[in-house]
Amino acid sequence: MNAARFTVRAAVALVGLLGVSDPFRVASIFSRAAHAAYAGWLLSRVKAAVVDRSVDGHGVFGSAKARFLLNRVGDVAILAVVVGAVLDAVGIPLQSALTLGGFGGIALGLASREAAENLVGGLLLGVTAPFAPGEAIIARKGGSGPPAVEGIVQRVGLINSSVVGFDAVPTTVPNSVFSAAAVTNLSRLKHRRFRQTIGLRYVDVDRVPGVVQGIRSLLAAAPGVDPAKGITVHWVRYAASSLDIEATAFFALGRLEFLDTVQGLLLRISELVRAAGADFAFPTTTIEVAPGAGGVPSILQADGEAANS
């Protein structure tokens, strides 16, 4: 009904403004306007049905905000179709109207580009919902490099959002920042990865198999570990001063529980290594020198003579 009233009023106003007096043309205009109104009503019903079927009541697409946004976007599209039909009915070329609207849009866009980017970013956040208030996030521009934003989300607005950093400093962030960034939602992590490199001394090469098996057993028995994600413990390389063992496992735990579990595992791995008769490697350098005069390397002998002179 609203679309029909709008269409009829628009047709009457345009007929009056254009001074159309030919009764046949007036009848033609109102006939086409009536068809446009009916088409608008029909499209409105179709839009409502599509939105109701698309929004299933689960997740962000089931939220009241998402339903509101989808309905408003549909209303704007239907209004554009009806206006175009009415303009065509009264003899105003649609291309001319679009050209005029295009110039107006360009001027508006140049004048408020930043505000428009923030508004579009806010609409995208409302529909996609990559985060919600109370969740911890890290946003990196381009997906790499230092974080552009990190902290706890306090508010998600249409133009900007509020985030309290991990250092407890509150920040208001333009929504366009999130549109150009890769956002990691720490609060929605289902698994956290334990990954450590254990470096043993070269003299402990015979003890490596026992240490590897012991670490596997520790990880398999750890609380919260997810065996379906895989537990891998292997000797992976000869490093400059150590024999490197890499251990990886995934835990279905919260952040604080995971940190406690990691601490306990590191302590038990340390005990296991020493119980096996091995020890951790430290960065060392081995230098082989040819004996100099009197069995002392020549370079050391020269240094000693310089020190005694």
mmCIF file of C-alpha atoms in Angstrom:
data_model
loop_
_atom_site.group_PDB
_atom_site.id
_atom_site.type_symbol
_atom_site.label_atom_id
_atom_site.label_comp_id
_atom_site.label_asym_id
_atom_site.label_seq_id
_atom_site.Cartn_x
_atom_site.Cartn_y
_atom_site.Cartn_z
ATOM 1 C CA MET A 1 0.000 0.000 0.000
ATOM 2 C CA ASN A 2 2.818 2.422 0.784
ATOM 3 C CA ALA A 3 4.424 1.730 -2.595
ATOM 4 C CA ALA A 4 1.088 2.312 -4.359
ATOM 5 C CA ARG A 5 0.455 5.616 -2.570
ATOM 6 C CA PHE A 6 3.986 6.797 -3.316
ATOM 7 C CA THR A 7 3.669 5.861 -6.995
ATOM 8 C CA VAL A 8 0.306 7.596 -7.455
ATOM 9 C CA ARG A 9 1.453 10.748 -5.668
ATOM 10 C CA ALA A 10 4.656 10.840 -7.694
ATOM 11 C CA ALA A 11 2.707 10.430 -10.933
ATOM 12 C CA VAL A 12 0.260 13.210 -9.992
ATOM 13 C CA ALA A 13 3.106 15.541 -9.030
ATOM 14 C CA LEU A 14 5.020 14.891 -12.238
ATOM 15 C CA VAL A 15 1.912 15.324 -14.394
ATOM 16 C CA GLY A 16 1.309 18.687 -12.741
ATOM 17 C CA LEU A 17 4.927 19.809 -13.036
ATOM 18 C CA LEU A 18 5.163 18.817 -16.695
ATOM 19 C CA GLY A 19 1.793 20.410 -17.528
ATOM 20 C CA VAL A 20 0.371 17.334 -19.251
ATOM 21 C CA SER A 21 -3.173 18.149 -20.444
ATOM 22 C CA ASP A 22 -3.823 15.438 -23.020
ATOM 23 C CA PRO A 23 -6.350 13.094 -21.322
ATOM 24 C CA PHE A 24 -5.096 10.071 -23.247
ATOM 25 C CA ARG A 25 -1.528 10.716 -22.150
ATOM 26 C CA VAL A 26 -2.661 11.301 -18.563
ATOM 27 C CA ALA A 27 -4.534 7.992 -18.652
ATOM 28 C CA SER A 28 -1.460 6.275 -20.086
ATOM 29 C CA ILE A 29 0.750 7.758 -17.380
ATOM 30 C CA PHE A 30 -1.553 6.632 -14.572
ATOM 31 C CA SER A 31 -1.951 3.203 -16.144
ATOM 32 C CA ARG A 32 1.800 2.681 -16.280
ATOM 33 C CA ALA A 33 2.152 4.137 -12.784
ATOM 34 C CA ALA A 34 -0.421 1.609 -11.547
ATOM 35 C CA HIS A 35 1.576 -1.199 -13.148
ATOM 36 C CA ALA A 36 4.728 0.145 -11.471
ATOM 37 C CA ALA A 37 2.939 0.248 -8.108
ATOM 38 C CA TYR A 38 1.764 -3.341 -8.534
ATOM 39 C CA ALA A 39 5.273 -4.425 -9.529
ATOM 40 C CA GLY A 40 6.675 -2.673 -6.448
ATOM 41 C CA TRP A 41 4.149 -4.399 -4.190
ATOM 42 C CA LEU A 42 4.918 -7.772 -5.770
ATOM 43 C CA LEU A 43 8.671 -7.263 -5.420
ATOM 44 C CA SER A 44 8.151 -6.249 -1.788
ATOM 45 C CA ARG A 45 6.346 -9.522 -1.080
ATOM 46 C CA VAL A 46 9.058 -11.508 -2.843
ATOM 47 C CA LYS A 47 11.728 -9.647 -0.871
ATOM 48 C CA ALA A 48 10.003 -10.421 2.426
ATOM 49 C CA ALA A 49 9.758 -14.117 1.532
ATOM 50 C CA VAL A 50 13.421 -14.292 0.491
ATOM 51 C CA VAL A 51 14.595 -12.573 3.685
ATOM 52 C CA ASP A 52 12.462 -14.865 5.858
ATOM 53 C CA ARG A 53 13.866 -17.970 4.171
ATOM 54 C CA SER A 54 17.458 -16.717 4.128
ATOM 55 C CA VAL A 55 17.480 -15.740 7.795
ATOM 56 C CA ASP A 56 17.317 -19.062 9.593
ATOM 57 C CA GLY A 57 17.473 -17.804 13.169
ATOM 58 C CA HIS A 58 21.028 -19.048 13.795
ATOM 59 C CA GLY A 59 24.209 -17.017 13.943
ATOM 60 C CA VAL A 60 24.584 -13.479 12.645
ATOM 61 C CA PHE A 61 22.122 -13.959 9.797
ATOM 62 C CA GLY A 62 19.473 -14.720 12.378
ATOM 63 C CA SER A 63 20.024 -11.492 14.292
ATOM 64 C CA ALA A 64 17.586 -8.583 14.278
ATOM 65 C CA LYS A 65 20.311 -6.308 12.907
ATOM 66 C CA ALA A 66 20.939 -8.542 9.896
ATOM 67 C CA ARG A 67 17.214 -8.802 9.168
ATOM 68 C CA PHE A 68 16.894 -5.011 9.370
ATOM 69 C CA LEU A 69 19.823 -4.471 6.986
ATOM 70 C CA LEU A 70 18.550 -6.971 4.430
ATOM 71 C CA ASN A 71 15.068 -5.453 4.501
ATOM 72 C CA ARG A 72 16.394 -1.918 4.053
ATOM 73 C CA VAL A 73 18.640 -2.896 1.143
ATOM 74 C CA GLY A 74 15.670 -4.587 -0.518
ATOM 75 C CA ASP A 75 13.449 -1.540 0.051
ATOM 76 C CA VAL A 76 16.000 0.766 -1.575
ATOM 77 C CA ALA A 77 16.304 -1.518 -4.607
ATOM 78 C CA ILE A 78 12.512 -1.731 -5.026
ATOM 79 C CA LEU A 79 12.164 2.042 -4.655
ATOM 80 C CA ALA A 80 14.761 2.543 -7.389
ATOM 81 C CA VAL A 81 12.799 0.255 -9.734
ATOM 82 C CA VAL A 82 9.485 2.041 -9.049
ATOM 83 C CA VAL A 83 11.004 5.514 -9.469
ATOM 84 C CA GLY A 84 12.584 4.457 -12.755
ATOM 85 C CA ALA A 85 9.246 3.140 -14.011
ATOM 86 C CA VAL A 86 7.407 6.360 -13.058
ATOM 87 C CA LEU A 87 10.032 8.543 -14.730
ATOM 88 C CA ASP A 88 9.777 6.457 -17.869
ATOM 89 C CA ALA A 89 5.963 6.726 -17.780
ATOM 90 C CA VAL A 90 5.990 10.543 -17.801
ATOM 91 C CA GLY A 91 8.567 10.672 -20.578
ATOM 92 C CA ILE A 92 11.737 11.517 -18.648
ATOM 93 C CA PRO A 93 14.602 9.461 -20.126
ATOM 94 C CA LEU A 94 15.944 7.093 -17.518
ATOM 95 C CA GLN A 95 19.486 7.547 -18.826
ATOM 96 C CA SER A 96 19.345 11.293 -18.151
ATOM 97 C CA ALA A 97 18.122 10.702 -14.601
ATOM 98 C CA LEU A 98 20.866 8.160 -14.002
ATOM 99 C CA THR A 99 23.493 10.527 -15.403
ATOM 100 C CA LEU A 100 22.325 13.321 -13.111
ATOM 101 C CA GLY A 101 22.267 10.941 -10.163
ATOM 102 C CA GLY A 102 25.710 9.688 -11.109
ATOM 103 C CA PHE A 103 27.211 13.175 -11.022
ATOM 104 C CA GLY A 104 25.543 13.795 -7.676
ATOM 105 C CA GLY A 105 26.890 10.519 -6.348
ATOM 106 C CA ILE A 106 30.419 11.358 -7.498
ATOM 107 C CA ALA A 107 30.288 14.768 -5.829
ATOM 108 C CA LEU A 108 28.946 13.259 -2.622
ATOM 109 C CA GLY A 109 31.529 10.498 -2.705
ATOM 110 C CA LEU A 110 34.426 12.915 -3.152
ATOM 111 C CA ALA A 111 33.121 15.113 -0.353
ATOM 112 C CA SER A 112 32.632 12.313 2.153
ATOM 113 C CA ARG A 113 34.791 9.429 0.991
ATOM 114 C CA GLU A 114 36.148 8.595 4.416
ATOM 115 C CA ALA A 115 32.717 8.717 6.044
ATOM 116 C CA ALA A 116 31.315 6.502 3.284
ATOM 117 C CA GLU A 117 34.121 3.963 3.757
ATOM 118 C CA ASN A 118 33.430 3.853 7.489
ATOM 119 C CA LEU A 119 29.697 3.463 6.876
ATOM 120 C CA VAL A 120 30.219 0.620 4.411
ATOM 121 C CA GLY A 121 32.645 -0.977 6.856
ATOM 122 C CA GLY A 122 30.035 -0.740 9.608
ATOM 123 C CA LEU A 123 27.380 -2.359 7.408
ATOM 124 C CA LEU A 124 29.764 -5.197 6.542
ATOM 125 C CA LEU A 125 30.587 -5.716 10.215
ATOM 126 C CA GLY A 126 26.872 -5.870 10.983
ATOM 127 C CA VAL A 127 26.224 -8.520 8.343
ATOM 128 C CA THR A 128 29.380 -10.664 8.580
ATOM 129 C CA ALA A 129 29.948 -10.204 12.361
ATOM 130 C CA PRO A 130 33.645 -11.189 12.515
ATOM 131 C CA PHE A 131 33.564 -10.173 16.178
ATOM 132 C CA ALA A 132 31.147 -9.047 18.873
ATOM 133 C CA PRO A 133 31.458 -6.982 22.067
ATOM 134 C CA GLY A 134 33.474 -8.795 24.715
ATOM 135 C CA GLU A 135 35.619 -10.764 22.245
ATOM 136 C CA ALA A 136 39.407 -10.512 21.903
ATOM 137 C CA ILE A 137 40.687 -9.730 18.403
ATOM 138 C CA ILE A 138 43.882 -9.026 16.479
ATOM 139 C CA ALA A 139 43.549 -7.125 13.179
ATOM 140 C CA ARG A 140 46.529 -6.988 10.808
ATOM 141 C CA LYS A 141 46.435 -4.756 7.756
ATOM 142 C CA GLY A 142 46.963 -6.871 4.669
ATOM 143 C CA GLY A 143 47.052 -10.010 6.816
ATOM 144 C CA SER A 144 50.680 -9.607 7.920
ATOM 145 C CA GLY A 145 52.946 -7.306 9.856
ATOM 146 C CA PRO A 146 52.348 -5.778 13.282
ATOM 147 C CA PRO A 147 48.745 -5.608 14.515
ATOM 148 C CA ALA A 148 46.793 -2.512 13.479
ATOM 149 C CA VAL A 149 44.272 -3.198 16.250
ATOM 150 C CA GLU A 150 44.360 -5.666 19.134
ATOM 151 C CA GLY A 151 42.348 -5.947 22.313
ATOM 152 C CA ILE A 152 38.844 -6.551 23.665
ATOM 153 C CA VAL A 153 35.918 -5.211 21.616
ATOM 154 C CA GLN A 154 33.653 -2.958 23.681
ATOM 155 C CA ARG A 155 31.256 -1.638 21.039
ATOM 156 C CA VAL A 156 30.549 -2.181 17.336
ATOM 157 C CA GLY A 157 29.018 0.941 15.784
ATOM 158 C CA LEU A 158 27.889 1.998 12.331
ATOM 159 C CA ILE A 159 30.789 4.440 11.789
ATOM 160 C CA ASN A 160 33.410 3.348 14.323
ATOM 161 C CA SER A 161 34.005 0.739 17.001
ATOM 162 C CA SER A 162 35.582 0.793 20.458
ATOM 163 C CA VAL A 163 38.397 -1.554 21.445
ATOM 164 C CA VAL A 164 40.255 -1.730 24.760
ATOM 165 C CA GLY A 165 43.816 -2.845 24.049
ATOM 166 C CA PHE A 166 45.564 -5.623 25.922
ATOM 167 C CA ASP A 167 47.434 -2.795 27.675
ATOM 168 C CA ALA A 168 44.033 -1.500 28.965
ATOM 169 C CA VAL A 169 44.111 1.587 26.699
ATOM 170 C CA PRO A 170 40.689 2.333 25.103
ATOM 171 C CA THR A 171 40.716 3.192 21.392
ATOM 172 C CA THR A 172 38.028 4.283 18.931
ATOM 173 C CA VAL A 173 38.716 2.618 15.580
ATOM 174 C CA PRO A 174 37.149 3.683 12.223
ATOM 175 C CA ASN A 175 35.308 0.734 10.697
ATOM 176 C CA SER A 176 37.194 1.154 7.411
ATOM 177 C CA VAL A 177 40.272 -0.197 9.228
ATOM 178 C CA PHE A 178 38.572 -3.565 9.685
ATOM 179 C CA SER A 179 37.525 -3.674 6.017
ATOM 180 C CA ALA A 180 41.187 -3.570 4.955
ATOM 181 C CA ALA A 181 42.506 -5.898 7.664
ATOM 182 C CA ALA A 182 42.620 -9.615 8.361
ATOM 183 C CA VAL A 183 40.869 -10.108 11.701
ATOM 184 C CA THR A 184 41.742 -12.993 14.026
ATOM 185 C CA ASN A 185 39.099 -13.601 16.682
ATOM 186 C CA LEU A 186 40.946 -15.096 19.644
ATOM 187 C CA SER A 187 37.716 -15.670 21.569
ATOM 188 C CA ARG A 188 36.400 -18.039 18.898
ATOM 189 C CA LEU A 189 39.446 -20.294 18.813
ATOM 190 C CA LYS A 190 38.385 -23.904 19.240
ATOM 191 C CA HIS A 191 41.945 -25.223 19.469
ATOM 192 C CA ARG A 192 45.268 -23.824 20.605
ATOM 193 C CA ARG A 193 48.556 -25.170 19.318
ATOM 194 C CA PHE A 194 51.386 -26.364 21.521
ATOM 195 C CA ARG A 195 54.620 -26.178 19.543
ATOM 196 C CA GLN A 196 58.060 -26.387 21.076
ATOM 197 C CA THR A 197 61.587 -27.094 19.897
ATOM 198 C CA ILE A 198 63.703 -29.069 22.375
ATOM 199 C CA GLY A 199 67.437 -28.890 21.672
ATOM 200 C CA LEU A 200 69.620 -31.690 23.079
ATOM 201 C CA ARG A 201 73.416 -31.828 23.171
ATOM 202 C CA TYR A 202 75.287 -33.658 20.421
ATOM 203 C CA VAL A 203 76.681 -36.064 23.022
ATOM 204 C CA ASP A 204 73.085 -37.164 23.758
ATOM 205 C CA VAL A 205 72.420 -38.541 20.269
ATOM 206 C CA ASP A 206 71.884 -42.091 21.613
ATOM 207 C CA ARG A 207 69.241 -40.817 24.046
ATOM 208 C CA VAL A 208 67.141 -38.992 21.425
ATOM 209 C CA PRO A 209 64.749 -41.928 20.672
ATOM 210 C CA GLY A 210 63.870 -42.342 24.353
ATOM 211 C CA VAL A 211 63.290 -38.612 24.817
ATOM 212 C CA VAL A 212 61.083 -38.476 21.694
ATOM 213 C CA GLN A 213 58.937 -41.369 22.904
ATOM 214 C CA GLY A 214 58.670 -39.881 26.383
ATOM 215 C CA ILE A 215 57.450 -36.516 25.057
ATOM 216 C CA ARG A 216 54.861 -38.290 22.895
ATOM 217 C CA SER A 217 53.517 -40.075 25.952
ATOM 218 C CA LEU A 218 53.386 -36.820 27.927
ATOM 219 C CA LEU A 219 51.399 -35.044 25.212
ATOM 220 C CA ALA A 220 49.013 -37.963 24.684
ATOM 221 C CA ALA A 221 48.152 -37.973 28.401
ATOM 222 C CA ALA A 222 47.889 -34.186 28.786
ATOM 223 C CA PRO A 223 44.429 -32.811 29.740
ATOM 224 C CA GLY A 224 42.500 -31.204 26.893
ATOM 225 C CA VAL A 225 44.649 -32.589 24.073
ATOM 226 C CA ASP A 226 42.768 -33.422 20.858
ATOM 227 C CA PRO A 227 44.248 -36.612 19.368
ATOM 228 C CA ALA A 228 42.160 -36.141 16.207
ATOM 229 C CA LYS A 229 44.280 -33.103 15.319
ATOM 230 C CA GLY A 230 47.440 -35.172 15.571
ATOM 231 C CA ILE A 231 50.365 -35.331 17.987
ATOM 232 C CA THR A 232 53.764 -35.091 16.320
ATOM 233 C CA VAL A 233 57.133 -35.423 18.054
ATOM 234 C CA HIS A 234 60.201 -35.946 15.848
ATOM 235 C CA TRP A 235 63.912 -35.268 15.699
ATOM 236 C CA VAL A 236 63.957 -32.818 12.795
ATOM 237 C CA ARG A 237 67.427 -31.339 12.348
ATOM 238 C CA TYR A 238 71.090 -31.047 13.216
ATOM 239 C CA ALA A 239 71.268 -27.452 14.413
ATOM 240 C CA ALA A 240 74.446 -25.434 14.923
ATOM 241 C CA SER A 241 74.875 -26.598 18.517
ATOM 242 C CA SER A 242 71.945 -28.911 19.227
ATOM 243 C CA LEU A 243 69.885 -31.879 18.091
ATOM 244 C CA ASP A 244 66.432 -30.333 17.590
ATOM 245 C CA ILE A 245 63.246 -32.206 18.500
ATOM 246 C CA GLU A 246 59.962 -30.577 17.488
ATOM 247 C CA ALA A 247 56.775 -31.351 19.424
ATOM 248 C CA THR A 248 53.312 -30.262 18.241
ATOM 249 C CA ALA A 249 49.819 -30.901 19.611
ATOM 250 C CA PHE A 250 46.441 -29.142 19.711
ATOM 251 C CA PHE A 251 44.396 -28.476 22.840
ATOM 252 C CA ALA A 252 40.691 -27.686 23.161
ATOM 253 C CA LEU A 253 41.185 -25.353 26.119
ATOM 254 C CA GLY A 254 40.601 -21.743 27.054
ATOM 255 C CA ARG A 255 43.509 -19.320 27.025
ATOM 256 C CA LEU A 256 44.371 -19.454 30.740
ATOM 257 C CA GLU A 257 43.868 -23.221 30.967
ATOM 258 C CA PHE A 258 46.117 -23.649 27.944
ATOM 259 C CA LEU A 259 48.876 -21.519 29.487
ATOM 260 C CA ASP A 260 48.745 -23.595 32.676
ATOM 261 C CA THR A 261 48.941 -26.790 30.617
ATOM 262 C CA VAL A 262 51.929 -25.505 28.622
ATOM 263 C CA GLN A 263 53.751 -24.604 31.819
ATOM 264 C CA GLY A 264 53.158 -28.060 33.267
ATOM 265 C CA LEU A 265 54.302 -29.774 30.064
ATOM 266 C CA LEU A 266 57.517 -27.756 29.892
ATOM 267 C CA LEU A 267 58.384 -28.664 33.474
ATOM 268 C CA ARG A 268 57.715 -32.361 32.860
ATOM 269 C CA ILE A 269 59.715 -32.353 29.614
ATOM 270 C CA SER A 270 62.645 -30.854 31.526
ATOM 271 C CA GLU A 271 62.401 -33.631 34.123
ATOM 272 C CA LEU A 272 62.100 -36.280 31.403
ATOM 273 C CA VAL A 273 65.215 -35.065 29.563
ATOM 274 C CA ARG A 274 67.361 -35.147 32.693
ATOM 275 C CA ALA A 275 65.922 -38.497 33.796
ATOM 276 C CA ALA A 276 67.056 -39.925 30.443
ATOM 277 C CA GLY A 277 70.622 -38.830 31.206
ATOM 278 C CA ALA A 278 70.524 -36.072 28.588
ATOM 279 C CA ASP A 279 70.576 -32.302 28.915
ATOM 280 C CA PHE A 280 69.620 -29.203 26.999
ATOM 281 C CA ALA A 281 72.100 -27.705 24.581
ATOM 282 C CA PHE A 282 73.456 -24.198 24.868
ATOM 283 C CA PRO A 283 74.917 -22.171 21.992
ATOM 284 C CA THR A 284 78.543 -23.278 21.798
ATOM 285 C CA THR A 285 81.426 -22.940 19.376
ATOM 286 C CA THR A 286 84.155 -25.556 18.899
ATOM 287 C CA ILE A 287 87.498 -24.311 17.559
ATOM 288 C CA GLU A 288 90.211 -26.644 16.354
ATOM 289 C CA VAL A 289 93.672 -25.056 16.358
ATOM 290 C CA ALA A 290 97.060 -26.341 15.328
ATOM 291 C CA PRO A 291 99.555 -26.471 18.232
ATOM 292 C CA GLY A 292 102.112 -23.666 18.258
ATOM 293 C CA ALA A 293 105.396 -23.392 20.047
ATOM 294 C CA GLY A 294 105.436 -25.364 23.260
ATOM 295 C CA GLY A 295 102.068 -26.929 22.471
ATOM 296 C CA VAL A 296 100.234 -23.597 22.845
ATOM 297 C CA PRO A 297 98.219 -22.342 19.861
ATOM 298 C CA SER A 298 100.162 -19.593 18.144
ATOM 299 C CA ILE A 299 97.343 -17.050 18.385
ATOM 300 C CA LEU A 300 96.970 -17.656 22.134
ATOM 301 C CA GLN A 301 100.737 -17.552 22.595
ATOM 302 C CA ALA A 302 100.904 -14.186 20.859
ATOM 303 C CA ASP A 303 98.098 -12.842 23.021
ATOM 304 C CA GLY A 304 99.848 -14.071 26.171
ATOM 305 C CA GLU A 305 103.151 -12.460 25.229
ATOM 306 C CA ALA A 306 101.397 -9.184 24.503
ATOM 307 C CA ALA A 307 99.668 -9.306 27.878
ATOM 308 C CA ASN A 308 102.943 -9.997 29.758
ATOM 309 C CA SER A 309 104.959 -7.300 27.998
#
